Amino acid sequence: MVCYYQKATHDVSSYFVSGRNLPWWLLGTSMVATTFAVDTPLAVSGLVISQGIAGNWYWWTGVFSGMLGMFLYSHLWRRPEIITDTQLVELRYSCKKAAFLRGFRAVYFSIVYNCIVMGWVNLAMAKILSETLSLPKLQATGLCFITTVIYTASAGLWGVVVTDFFQFAIAMFGAIIMAVIVVTKIGGMNVILSKLSEIYGVQRATDMTKLIPINSALLPFSFFLIYIGLQWWSTGNTDGGGYFAQRMLAAKNELHAKIGFLWGNIAHYILRSWPWVVCGLAAAVVYYKLDPESGKLVYAIGTKAGQVADPEVGLFV
């Protein structure tokens, strides 16, 4: 696959924006796959254990900026036919200082910002591989780095989005199958809810399953108000920039950019999170003797603990 798409990257446009030929379903899937790091299901399960389902409003509120970006900005990202979102700076501000701002933005996001993000993502991957494959963390990180560099450097954005598509399909299949296996082994969702009450008490169990944290001891309602009223519009990429914009810049046309961004939001906030929520509730039952921080490792330790996981579960870790 890398060799095939390497042939398609014959110039700058084909390398960075796939010749502006991405269909909506591929660019939208690539968007959600890009936000699907190895630490994401662990974080979601950990939030369910420590703050209840409502704790996920910490990132669910991003749907507001996502939909805003879809309706107002998605077609505009595609229209100027630029190569990167940073390039838009010089189009928006037509003066000499714009060139400096573009350069500063490029350095800040490519070196400072991305290094921080890649640091915690690589740490999560190293932890999981060290648990599941008994690899030293340095070797695990090096293996992931080499694999990723091969297809990104060789095939450009085409290689990235196609790989994203298959990785997302495999990851979602594994997450759904794992949720089904875990729930079945415990005895069903009714048993999980019943055991939550037995282990944590009725009040805490109720708070863990609340979608809106009204009178919740796990998540203050004021935090929920901050999430939905402040956080989503005051953070980066509210305009759909960054790696989202890179996919829209590569869309076939403005309509594909808009529909692709819509599909990315649907898959991101509706489709992918609920298997992790289910696994988080199951982890709260099975690993109740662990503290919430350790509970985040349910995907990794599930294959070793022997309490729920059969060998087939290891295929989906």
Coordinates of N, CA and C in Angstrom, one line a residue, residues 72 104 121 233:
L72 N -19.8 26.6 9.3 CA -19.2 27.9 9.0 C -17.9 27.9 8.2
F104 N 6.2 31.8 13.0 CA 6.1 31.5 14.5 C 5.1 30.4 14.7
V121 N 1.3 10.6 24.1 CA 0.8 9.5 23.3 C 1.8 8.3 23.2
W233 N -15.1 26.6 23.2 CA -14.8 27.7 22.3 C -13.5 28.5 22.6

